[in-house]
Amino acid sequence: QVQLVKSGGDLVQPGGSLRLSCVVSGFSLDYYAAGWFRQAPGQEREFLAAVRWSSGITWYGDSVKGRFTISRENSKNTGYLQMNRLKPEDTAVYYCAAGSGGLTIWNYRLWGQGTQVTVSS
């Protein structure tokens, strides 16, 4: 299973930071990467970042590259998304998922629960 943990409140000030953790249990060879996605109201689910467990290879979406950083800690079966310099347009429901990696949402088969992140003053 995939469990998303947010270390902070739902409301973040513009320019602030937030770290999301994604814990993956019940390991499967099919799920060798962790990915992060978000979905704003009325919009398609957007790819943010992903990391391959074994090699640490990462992928980033253009909208967050340079502000968000993905990492993983294999001993804890945990992936992290560090979000910096947050903007109001980052407001969305955030998801983590496990899959084969890459930029395509269809590569991710095991999904965690969504969590609301609101960036506002």
XYZ file of C-alpha atoms in Angstrom:
121
model
C 0.000 0.000 0.000
C 0.939 3.641 -0.372
C 0.467 6.109 2.466
C 0.969 9.838 2.115
C 2.037 11.788 5.196
C 2.099 15.576 5.326
C 4.325 17.189 7.955
C 2.433 20.393 8.464
C -0.932 22.000 8.135
C -3.016 22.224 5.011
C -2.427 25.963 4.668
C 0.978 27.274 3.577
C 2.029 30.866 3.046
C 3.170 31.895 -0.439
C 6.923 31.440 -0.624
C 6.808 28.838 2.104
C 7.831 25.197 2.094
C 6.193 21.864 2.753
C 7.473 18.293 2.793
C 5.373 15.317 1.821
C 6.307 11.729 2.606
C 5.108 8.629 0.820
C 5.536 5.268 2.530
C 5.282 2.189 0.335
C 4.660 -1.232 1.843
C 3.954 -4.615 0.349
C 6.818 -4.316 -2.123
C 6.288 -5.551 -5.647
C 8.785 -5.747 -8.484
C 6.215 -3.935 -10.597
C 6.407 -0.873 -8.334
C 10.037 0.172 -8.562
C 9.442 3.933 -8.578
C 7.505 6.459 -6.524
C 5.705 9.318 -8.206
C 3.984 12.494 -7.100
C 0.958 14.050 -8.751
C -1.527 16.815 -8.075
C -4.962 17.779 -9.278
C -6.517 21.213 -9.031
C -10.292 21.677 -9.236
C -11.554 21.207 -12.773
C -8.135 20.228 -14.102
C -6.358 17.070 -15.161
C -4.109 15.236 -12.768
C -0.601 16.604 -13.248
C 2.706 14.768 -12.968
C 5.138 16.445 -10.566
C 8.115 14.206 -9.905
C 9.208 10.604 -9.546
C 12.209 8.682 -8.271
C 13.400 5.165 -8.991
C 14.024 3.206 -5.807
C 17.153 1.338 -6.827
C 19.137 3.932 -8.763
C 17.737 7.238 -7.530
C 17.014 8.372 -11.065
C 14.499 11.201 -10.997
C 11.959 12.804 -13.302
C 10.398 16.252 -12.904
C 7.468 18.019 -14.424
C 8.179 21.380 -16.008
C 5.834 23.249 -13.685
C 7.802 22.377 -10.544
C 11.348 21.853 -11.763
C 13.712 24.013 -9.726
C 11.302 24.387 -6.799
C 10.389 20.824 -5.879
C 12.881 18.109 -5.032
C 12.147 14.403 -4.882
C 14.222 11.889 -2.958
C 13.906 8.459 -1.432
C 15.121 6.614 1.633
C 15.082 2.945 0.748
C 15.665 1.713 4.301
C 12.365 3.312 5.282
C 10.543 2.526 2.033
C 9.804 6.224 1.883
C 9.833 8.794 -0.861
C 9.901 12.501 -0.141
C 8.715 15.539 -2.022
C 10.250 18.765 -0.748
C 8.238 21.711 -2.026
C 9.846 25.144 -1.823
C 8.831 28.631 -2.873
C 5.222 27.617 -3.016
C 2.796 29.679 -5.059
C -0.984 30.034 -4.905
C -1.206 28.095 -8.165
C 0.328 25.120 -6.356
C -2.957 24.721 -4.508
C -4.291 21.261 -5.306
C -4.903 17.790 -3.998
C -1.584 15.955 -3.949
C -1.098 12.234 -4.501
C 1.726 9.746 -4.343
C 1.825 6.498 -6.242
C 4.053 3.530 -6.987
C 4.738 2.202 -10.438
C 7.316 1.695 -13.133
C 8.389 5.345 -13.249
C 8.575 7.934 -15.969
C 6.266 10.788 -16.819
C 3.140 8.875 -17.804
C 0.360 8.527 -15.268
C -0.557 5.109 -16.664
C 2.778 3.761 -15.415
C 1.626 4.153 -11.825
C -0.631 1.392 -10.586
C -0.738 1.702 -6.788
C -2.081 4.970 -5.442
C -2.173 6.526 -2.009
C -4.761 8.841 -0.586
C -4.898 12.438 -1.716
C -4.170 15.352 0.581
C -5.177 18.968 0.162
C -2.428 21.584 0.004
C -3.540 25.204 -0.004
C -1.092 28.041 -0.629
C -2.590 31.318 0.510
C -1.929 34.262 2.780
